[in-house]
Short mmCIF file of C-alpha atoms in Angstrom, two decimals:
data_model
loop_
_atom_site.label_atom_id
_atom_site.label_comp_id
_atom_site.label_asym_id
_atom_site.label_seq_id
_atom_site.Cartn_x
_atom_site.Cartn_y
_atom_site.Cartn_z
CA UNK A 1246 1.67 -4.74 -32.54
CA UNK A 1247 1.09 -3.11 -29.69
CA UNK A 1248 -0.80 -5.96 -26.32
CA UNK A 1249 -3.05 -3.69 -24.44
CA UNK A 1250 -3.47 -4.79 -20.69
CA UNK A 1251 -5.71 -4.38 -18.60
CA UNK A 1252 -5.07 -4.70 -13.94
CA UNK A 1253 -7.79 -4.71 -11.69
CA UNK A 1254 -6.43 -3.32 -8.78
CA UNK A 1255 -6.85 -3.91 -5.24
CA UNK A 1256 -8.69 -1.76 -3.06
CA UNK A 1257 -5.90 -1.81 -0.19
CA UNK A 1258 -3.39 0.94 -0.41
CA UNK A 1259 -0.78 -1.22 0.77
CA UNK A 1260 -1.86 -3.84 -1.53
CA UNK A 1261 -1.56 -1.60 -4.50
CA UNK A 1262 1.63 -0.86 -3.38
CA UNK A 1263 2.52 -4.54 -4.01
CA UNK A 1264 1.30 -4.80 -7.36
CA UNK A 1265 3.57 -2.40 -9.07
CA UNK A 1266 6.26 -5.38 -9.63
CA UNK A 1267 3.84 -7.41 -11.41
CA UNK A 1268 3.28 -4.10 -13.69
CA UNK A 1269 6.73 -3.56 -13.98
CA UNK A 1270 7.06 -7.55 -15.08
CA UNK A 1271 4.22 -7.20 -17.27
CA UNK A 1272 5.82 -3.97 -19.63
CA UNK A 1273 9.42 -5.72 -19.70
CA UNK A 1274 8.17 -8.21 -21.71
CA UNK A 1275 9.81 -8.65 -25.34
CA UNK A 1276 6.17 -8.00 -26.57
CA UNK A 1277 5.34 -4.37 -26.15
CA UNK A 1278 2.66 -3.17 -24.36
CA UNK A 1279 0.32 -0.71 -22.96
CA UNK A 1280 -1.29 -1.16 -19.19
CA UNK A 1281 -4.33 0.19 -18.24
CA UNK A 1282 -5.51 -0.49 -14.44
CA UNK A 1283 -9.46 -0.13 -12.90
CA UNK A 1284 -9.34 1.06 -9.50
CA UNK A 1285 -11.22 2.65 -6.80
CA UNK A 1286 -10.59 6.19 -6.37
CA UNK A 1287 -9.03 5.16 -3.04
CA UNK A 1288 -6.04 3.47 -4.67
CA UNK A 1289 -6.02 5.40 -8.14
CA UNK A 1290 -3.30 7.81 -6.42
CA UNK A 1291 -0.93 4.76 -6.14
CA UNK A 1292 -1.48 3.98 -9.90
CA UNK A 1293 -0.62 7.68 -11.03
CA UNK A 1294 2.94 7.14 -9.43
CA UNK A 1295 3.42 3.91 -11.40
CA UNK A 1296 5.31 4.95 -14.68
CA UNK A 1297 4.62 2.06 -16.22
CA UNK A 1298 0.95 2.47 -15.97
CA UNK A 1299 -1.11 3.98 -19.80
CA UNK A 1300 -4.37 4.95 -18.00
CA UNK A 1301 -6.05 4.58 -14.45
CA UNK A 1302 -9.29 4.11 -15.24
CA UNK A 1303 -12.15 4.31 -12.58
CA UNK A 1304 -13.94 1.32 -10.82
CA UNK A 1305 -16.97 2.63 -9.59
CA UNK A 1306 -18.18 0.10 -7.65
CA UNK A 1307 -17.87 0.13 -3.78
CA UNK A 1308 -17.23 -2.66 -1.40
CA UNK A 1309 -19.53 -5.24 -1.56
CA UNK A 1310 -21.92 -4.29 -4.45
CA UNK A 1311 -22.96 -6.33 -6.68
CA UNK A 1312 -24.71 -4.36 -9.28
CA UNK A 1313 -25.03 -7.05 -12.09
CA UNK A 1314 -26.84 -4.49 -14.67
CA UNK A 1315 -24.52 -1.62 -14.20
CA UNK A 1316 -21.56 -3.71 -14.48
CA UNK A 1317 -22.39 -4.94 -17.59
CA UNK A 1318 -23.00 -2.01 -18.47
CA UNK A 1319 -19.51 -0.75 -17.47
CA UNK A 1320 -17.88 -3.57 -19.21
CA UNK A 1321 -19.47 -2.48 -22.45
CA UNK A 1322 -18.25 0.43 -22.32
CA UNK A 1323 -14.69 -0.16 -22.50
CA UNK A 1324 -14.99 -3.22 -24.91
CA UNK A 1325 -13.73 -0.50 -27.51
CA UNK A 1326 -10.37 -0.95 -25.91
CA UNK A 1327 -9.81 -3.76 -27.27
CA UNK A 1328 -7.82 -5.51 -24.52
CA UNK A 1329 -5.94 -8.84 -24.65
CA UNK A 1330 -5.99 -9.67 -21.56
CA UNK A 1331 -6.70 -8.89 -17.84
CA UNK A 1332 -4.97 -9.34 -14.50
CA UNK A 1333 -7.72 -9.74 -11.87
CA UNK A 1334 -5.81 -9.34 -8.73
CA UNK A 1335 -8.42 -9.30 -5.63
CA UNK A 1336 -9.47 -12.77 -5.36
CA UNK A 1337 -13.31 -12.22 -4.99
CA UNK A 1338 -16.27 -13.33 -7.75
CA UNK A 1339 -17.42 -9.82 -8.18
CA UNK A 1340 -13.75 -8.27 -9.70
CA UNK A 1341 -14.20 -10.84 -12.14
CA UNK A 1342 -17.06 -10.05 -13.52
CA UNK A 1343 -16.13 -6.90 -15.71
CA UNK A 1344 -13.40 -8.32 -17.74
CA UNK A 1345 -15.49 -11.68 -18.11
CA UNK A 1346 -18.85 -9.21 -19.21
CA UNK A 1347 -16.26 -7.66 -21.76
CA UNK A 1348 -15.41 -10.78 -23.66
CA UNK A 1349 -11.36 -9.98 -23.02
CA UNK A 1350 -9.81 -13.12 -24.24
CA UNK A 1351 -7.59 -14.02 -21.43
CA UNK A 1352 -8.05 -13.44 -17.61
CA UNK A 1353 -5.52 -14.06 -15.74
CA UNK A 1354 -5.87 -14.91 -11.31
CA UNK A 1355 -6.11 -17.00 -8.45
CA UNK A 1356 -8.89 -19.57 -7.77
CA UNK A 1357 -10.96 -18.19 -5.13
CA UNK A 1358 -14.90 -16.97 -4.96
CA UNK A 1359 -16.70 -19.60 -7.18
CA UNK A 1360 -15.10 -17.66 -9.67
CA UNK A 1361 -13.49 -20.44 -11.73
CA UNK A 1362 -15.92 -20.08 -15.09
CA UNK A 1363 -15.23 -16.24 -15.27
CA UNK A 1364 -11.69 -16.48 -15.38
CA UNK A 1365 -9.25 -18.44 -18.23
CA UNK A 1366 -6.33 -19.00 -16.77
CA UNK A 1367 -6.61 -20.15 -13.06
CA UNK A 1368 -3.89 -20.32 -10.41
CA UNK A 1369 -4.61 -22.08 -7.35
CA UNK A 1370 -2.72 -19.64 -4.51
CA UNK A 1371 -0.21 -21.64 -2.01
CA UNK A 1372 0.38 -19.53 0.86
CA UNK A 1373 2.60 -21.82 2.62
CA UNK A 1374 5.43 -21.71 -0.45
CA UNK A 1375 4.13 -17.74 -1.49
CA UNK A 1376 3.55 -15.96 1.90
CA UNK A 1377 3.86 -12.74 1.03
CA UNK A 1378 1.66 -10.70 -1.43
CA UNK A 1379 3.99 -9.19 -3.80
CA UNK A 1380 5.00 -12.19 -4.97
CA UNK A 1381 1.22 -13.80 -5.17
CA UNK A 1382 0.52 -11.13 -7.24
CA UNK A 1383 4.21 -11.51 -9.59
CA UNK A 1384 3.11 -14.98 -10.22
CA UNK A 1385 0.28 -14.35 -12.02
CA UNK A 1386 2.47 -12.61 -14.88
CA UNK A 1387 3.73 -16.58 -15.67
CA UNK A 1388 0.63 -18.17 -15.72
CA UNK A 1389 1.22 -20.41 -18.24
CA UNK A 1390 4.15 -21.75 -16.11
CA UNK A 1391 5.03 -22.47 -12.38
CA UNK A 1392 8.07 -20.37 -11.76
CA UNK A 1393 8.88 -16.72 -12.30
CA UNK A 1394 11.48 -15.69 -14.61
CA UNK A 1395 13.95 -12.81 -13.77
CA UNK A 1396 14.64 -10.48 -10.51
CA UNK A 1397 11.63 -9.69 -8.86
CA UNK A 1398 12.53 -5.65 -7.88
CA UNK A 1399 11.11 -4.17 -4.72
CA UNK A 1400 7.68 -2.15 -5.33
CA UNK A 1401 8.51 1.69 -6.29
CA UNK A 1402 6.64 4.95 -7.15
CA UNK A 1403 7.71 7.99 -8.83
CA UNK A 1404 7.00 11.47 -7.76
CA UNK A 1405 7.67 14.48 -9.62
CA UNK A 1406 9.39 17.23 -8.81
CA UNK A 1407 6.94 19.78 -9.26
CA UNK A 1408 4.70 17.79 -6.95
CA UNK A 1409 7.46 17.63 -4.67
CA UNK A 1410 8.09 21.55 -4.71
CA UNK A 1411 4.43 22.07 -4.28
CA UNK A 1412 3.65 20.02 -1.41
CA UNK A 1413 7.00 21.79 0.47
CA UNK A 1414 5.34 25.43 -0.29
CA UNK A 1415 2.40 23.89 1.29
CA UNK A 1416 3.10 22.14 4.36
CA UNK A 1417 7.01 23.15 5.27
CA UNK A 1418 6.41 26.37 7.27
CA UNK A 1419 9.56 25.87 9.97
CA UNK A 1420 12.73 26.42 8.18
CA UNK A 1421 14.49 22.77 10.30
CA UNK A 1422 16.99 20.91 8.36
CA UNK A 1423 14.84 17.65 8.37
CA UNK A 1424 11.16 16.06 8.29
CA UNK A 1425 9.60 13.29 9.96
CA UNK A 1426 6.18 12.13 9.14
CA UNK A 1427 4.24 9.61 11.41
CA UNK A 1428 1.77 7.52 10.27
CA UNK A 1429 -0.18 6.41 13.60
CA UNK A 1430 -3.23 4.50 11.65
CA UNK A 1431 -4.16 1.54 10.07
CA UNK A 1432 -7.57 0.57 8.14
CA UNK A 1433 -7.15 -2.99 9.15
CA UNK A 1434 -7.88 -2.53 13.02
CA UNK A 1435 -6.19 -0.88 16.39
CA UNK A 1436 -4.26 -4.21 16.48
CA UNK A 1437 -1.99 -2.89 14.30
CA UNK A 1438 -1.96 0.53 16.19
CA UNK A 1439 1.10 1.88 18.56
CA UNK A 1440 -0.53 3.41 21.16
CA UNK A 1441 -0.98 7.47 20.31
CA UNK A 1442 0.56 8.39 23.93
CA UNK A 1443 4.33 6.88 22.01
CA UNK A 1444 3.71 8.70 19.15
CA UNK A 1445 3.72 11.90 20.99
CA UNK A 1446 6.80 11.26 23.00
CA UNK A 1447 8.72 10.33 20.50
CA UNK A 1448 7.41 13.59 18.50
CA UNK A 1449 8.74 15.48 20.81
CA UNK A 1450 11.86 13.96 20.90
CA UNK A 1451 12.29 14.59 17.14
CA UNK A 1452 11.61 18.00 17.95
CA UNK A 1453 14.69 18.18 20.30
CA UNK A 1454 16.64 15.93 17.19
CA UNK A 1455 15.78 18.82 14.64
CA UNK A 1456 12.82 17.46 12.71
CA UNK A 1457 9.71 19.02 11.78
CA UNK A 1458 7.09 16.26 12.86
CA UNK A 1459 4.27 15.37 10.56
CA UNK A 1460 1.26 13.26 11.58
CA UNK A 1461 -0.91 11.76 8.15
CA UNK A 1462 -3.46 9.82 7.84
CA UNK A 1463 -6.89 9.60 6.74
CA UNK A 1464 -10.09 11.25 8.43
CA UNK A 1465 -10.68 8.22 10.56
CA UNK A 1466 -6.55 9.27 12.07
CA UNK A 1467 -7.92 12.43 12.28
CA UNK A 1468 -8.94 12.41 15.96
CA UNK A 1469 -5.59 10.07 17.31
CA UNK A 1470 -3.41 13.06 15.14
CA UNK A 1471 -5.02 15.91 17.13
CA UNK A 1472 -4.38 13.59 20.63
CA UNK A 1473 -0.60 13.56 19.21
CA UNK A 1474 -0.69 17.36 18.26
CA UNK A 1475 -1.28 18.77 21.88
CA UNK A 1476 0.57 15.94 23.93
CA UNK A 1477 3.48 16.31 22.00
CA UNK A 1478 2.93 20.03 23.12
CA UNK A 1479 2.19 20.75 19.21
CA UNK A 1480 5.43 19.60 18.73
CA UNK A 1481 3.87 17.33 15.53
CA UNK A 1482 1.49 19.35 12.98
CA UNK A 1483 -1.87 16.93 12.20
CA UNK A 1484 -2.76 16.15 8.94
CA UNK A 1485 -4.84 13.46 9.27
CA UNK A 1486 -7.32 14.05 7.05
CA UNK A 1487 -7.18 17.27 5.58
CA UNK A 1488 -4.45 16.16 3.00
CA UNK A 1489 -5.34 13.97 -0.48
CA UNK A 1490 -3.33 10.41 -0.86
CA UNK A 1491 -1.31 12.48 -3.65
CA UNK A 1492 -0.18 14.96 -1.01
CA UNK A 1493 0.62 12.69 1.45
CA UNK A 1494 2.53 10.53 -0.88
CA UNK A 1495 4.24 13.63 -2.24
CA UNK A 1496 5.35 14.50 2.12
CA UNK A 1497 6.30 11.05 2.43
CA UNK A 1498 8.62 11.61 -0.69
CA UNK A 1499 10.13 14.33 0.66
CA UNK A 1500 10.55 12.98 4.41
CA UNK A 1501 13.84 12.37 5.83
CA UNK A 1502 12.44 10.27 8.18
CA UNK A 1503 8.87 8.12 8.26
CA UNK A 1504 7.89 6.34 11.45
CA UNK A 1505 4.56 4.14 10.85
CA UNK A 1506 2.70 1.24 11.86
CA UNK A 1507 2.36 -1.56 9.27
CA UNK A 1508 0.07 0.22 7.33
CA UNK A 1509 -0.54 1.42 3.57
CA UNK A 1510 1.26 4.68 4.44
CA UNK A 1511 4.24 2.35 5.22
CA UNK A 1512 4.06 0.76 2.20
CA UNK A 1513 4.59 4.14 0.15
CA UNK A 1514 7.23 4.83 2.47
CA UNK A 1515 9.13 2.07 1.43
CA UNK A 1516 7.71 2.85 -2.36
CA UNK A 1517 9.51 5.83 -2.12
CA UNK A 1518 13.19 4.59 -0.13
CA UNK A 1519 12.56 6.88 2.35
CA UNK A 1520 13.99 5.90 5.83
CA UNK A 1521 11.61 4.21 7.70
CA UNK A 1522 10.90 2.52 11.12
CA UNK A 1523 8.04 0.47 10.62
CA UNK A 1524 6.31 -1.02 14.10
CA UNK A 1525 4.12 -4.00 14.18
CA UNK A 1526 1.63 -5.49 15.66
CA UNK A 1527 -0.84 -8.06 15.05
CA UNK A 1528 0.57 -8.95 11.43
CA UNK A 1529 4.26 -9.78 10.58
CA UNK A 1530 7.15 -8.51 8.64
CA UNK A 1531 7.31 -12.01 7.25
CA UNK A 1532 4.10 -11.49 5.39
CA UNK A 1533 3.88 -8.01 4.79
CA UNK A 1534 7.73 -6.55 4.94
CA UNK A 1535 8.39 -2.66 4.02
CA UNK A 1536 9.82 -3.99 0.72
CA UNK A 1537 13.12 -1.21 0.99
CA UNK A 1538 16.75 -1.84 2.21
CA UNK A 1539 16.12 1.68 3.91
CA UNK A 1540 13.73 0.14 7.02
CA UNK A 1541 14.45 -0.73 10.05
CA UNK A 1542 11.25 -3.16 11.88
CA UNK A 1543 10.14 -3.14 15.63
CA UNK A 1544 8.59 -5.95 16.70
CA UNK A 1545 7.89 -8.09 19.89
CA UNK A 1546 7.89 -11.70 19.28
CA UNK A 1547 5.17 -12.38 22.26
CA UNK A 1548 3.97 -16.25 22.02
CA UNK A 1549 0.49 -14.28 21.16
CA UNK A 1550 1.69 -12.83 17.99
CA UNK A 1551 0.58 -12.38 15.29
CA UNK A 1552 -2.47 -13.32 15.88
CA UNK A 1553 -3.53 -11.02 12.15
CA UNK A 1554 -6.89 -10.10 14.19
CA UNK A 1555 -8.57 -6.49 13.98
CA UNK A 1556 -8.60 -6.21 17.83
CA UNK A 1557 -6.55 -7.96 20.40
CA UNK A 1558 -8.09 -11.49 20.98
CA UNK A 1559 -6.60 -11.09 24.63
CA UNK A 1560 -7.80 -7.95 25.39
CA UNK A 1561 -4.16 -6.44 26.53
CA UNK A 1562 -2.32 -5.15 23.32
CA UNK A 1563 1.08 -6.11 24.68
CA UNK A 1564 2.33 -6.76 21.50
CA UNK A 1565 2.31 -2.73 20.80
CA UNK A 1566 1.97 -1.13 24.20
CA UNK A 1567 5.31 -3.36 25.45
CA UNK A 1568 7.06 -1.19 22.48
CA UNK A 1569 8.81 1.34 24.33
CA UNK A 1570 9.27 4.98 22.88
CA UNK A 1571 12.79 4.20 24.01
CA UNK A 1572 13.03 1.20 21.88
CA UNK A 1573 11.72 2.88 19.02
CA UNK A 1574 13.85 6.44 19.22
CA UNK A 1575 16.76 3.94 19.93
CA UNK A 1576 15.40 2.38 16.13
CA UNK A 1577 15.26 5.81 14.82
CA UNK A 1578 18.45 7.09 15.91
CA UNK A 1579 20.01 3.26 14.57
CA UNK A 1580 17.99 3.90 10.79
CA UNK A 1581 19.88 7.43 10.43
CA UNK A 1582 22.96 6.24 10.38
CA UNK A 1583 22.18 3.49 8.65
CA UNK A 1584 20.63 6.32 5.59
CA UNK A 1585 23.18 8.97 6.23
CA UNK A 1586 20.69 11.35 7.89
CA UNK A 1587 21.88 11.73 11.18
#
């Protein structure tokens, strides 16, 4: 017999990211199984570089809307399915609703959202002894019990080769030995942000190392990437926006080096083990490490930070603009040798 499972995903890249241990905990179980995840078409990307995963279905409901009829409509829908049970990962009342309107036997998450009837197995979250996500999200998978069982492994994603060889007959047009992406954005707020002036020196200093310099990002990066692109004297080609999650994830893959704000990007750096200098801000590599042996972290522990705000409560940003470009080429030059790149 085979358990078919269904995941509600996230809608954070990064917090997708995290959930692919929980998946992976979830299919080494003696009882076999197949895993289906709903998500957003902003996250579905992630899910196609899970092996693990059956199907990615689509959750076609936006942000904040309710839509009571149409969701029960969508739940009926995949009732056929049959599943056995359901992982309902973001903590709010409305990604509850589906797998409650489908009658799945068990649904699994944490207490949150006056959510507690829609849900049969409740876990009430401690963030004090669980701090960081990925492993809120592994304990669901022992939710009969308090502890988890086994070696949590570090969040990874799978890219294929052909994807690989596409996106370098693409993108690679300079024939350098070695590529550098920067990832200058972050959906959560410029608090998170190193200032785009250091992410054009330090472009063109990886143009003097021998690196052909990337900038992704999403359409919102896509004005900071062209600011990077002429003051680093076009030393760093802008993507920002006119590349899919897939593609990016597929550059990433291929990177030899990824330099990135604590960000979803840098969480599919890590994904991926690609050598990585991740800079924060606002937030903390206590809560929200690049889960890899391959990173390096710049941080400044100011008596300020972190504050986790959108925008700089003081108004001054020292926590990123105090990062030097020195400090962070000095990181750079520290995570080659530490991944044999150099």
């Amino acid at each position: 017999m085979v358990k078919k499972i269904l995941v509600i995903a996230p809608s954070w890249i990064g917090d997708a990211v995290m959930s692919q241990p929980l998946i992976s905990k979830i299919k080494e179980a003696p009882i076999s199984c197949e895993i289906d995840i709903l998500a957003s078409s902003w996250v579905q990307p992630i899910y196609r570089k899970i092996p693990q995963v059956s199907k990615v279905l689509l959750n076609p409901y936006l942000h904040g809307q309710l839509k009571l009829k149409s969701r029960l409509q969508f739940a009926t829908s995949i009732k056929n399915n049959r599943y056995d049970e359901c992982y309902v990962l973001p903590n709010s009342f409305k990604s509850a609703l589906i797998p409650f309107f489908a009658k799945i036997p068990i649904r699994i998450g944490y207490i949150g959202e006056f959510r507690y009837p829609l849900l049969t197995h409740c876990r009430r979250l401690n963030k004090t002894n669980t701090p960081k996500l990925v492993n809120q999200y592994a304990e669901l998978f022992n939710y009969k019990s308090e502890n988890i069982t086994g070696k949590l492994h570090n969040p990874r994603l799978a890219v294929s080769k052909k994807s690989k060889s596409d996106i370098q007959n693409q993108f690679i047009k300079l024939q350098k030995e070695k590529i550098a992406c920067l990832c200058p954005g972050a959906e959560f707020g410029p608090a998170k942000m190193w200032p785009y002036q250091k992410y054009s020196e330090l472009a063109k200093q990886l143009g003097v190392k021998g690196y052909e310099v990337f900038v992704i990002g999403s359409e919102r990066d896509a004005l900071i990437g062209e600011k990077i692109h002429f003051l680093s004297n076009k030393v760093a080609t802008n993507l920002c926006g006119k590349t899919s999650l897939d593609d990016a994830i597929a550059l990433l893959s291929i990177s030899d080096l990824v330099v990135s704000n604590d960000s979803g990007l840098m969480h599919v750096a890590a994904a991926l083990n690609r050598p990585l200098v991740a800079i924060y801000g606002s937030s903390s590599p206590d809560f929200t490490p690049p889960l890899t042996d391959n990173a390096t972290t710049a941080r400044l522990e100011l008596p300020c930070s972190p504050c986790f705000q959108r925008t700089c409560p003081l108004k001054h940003m020292e926590c990123l603009a105090g990062l030097s470009v020195e400090h962070i080429y000095g990181l750079v030059c520290r995570q080659e040798v530490n991944s044999g790149t150099k």
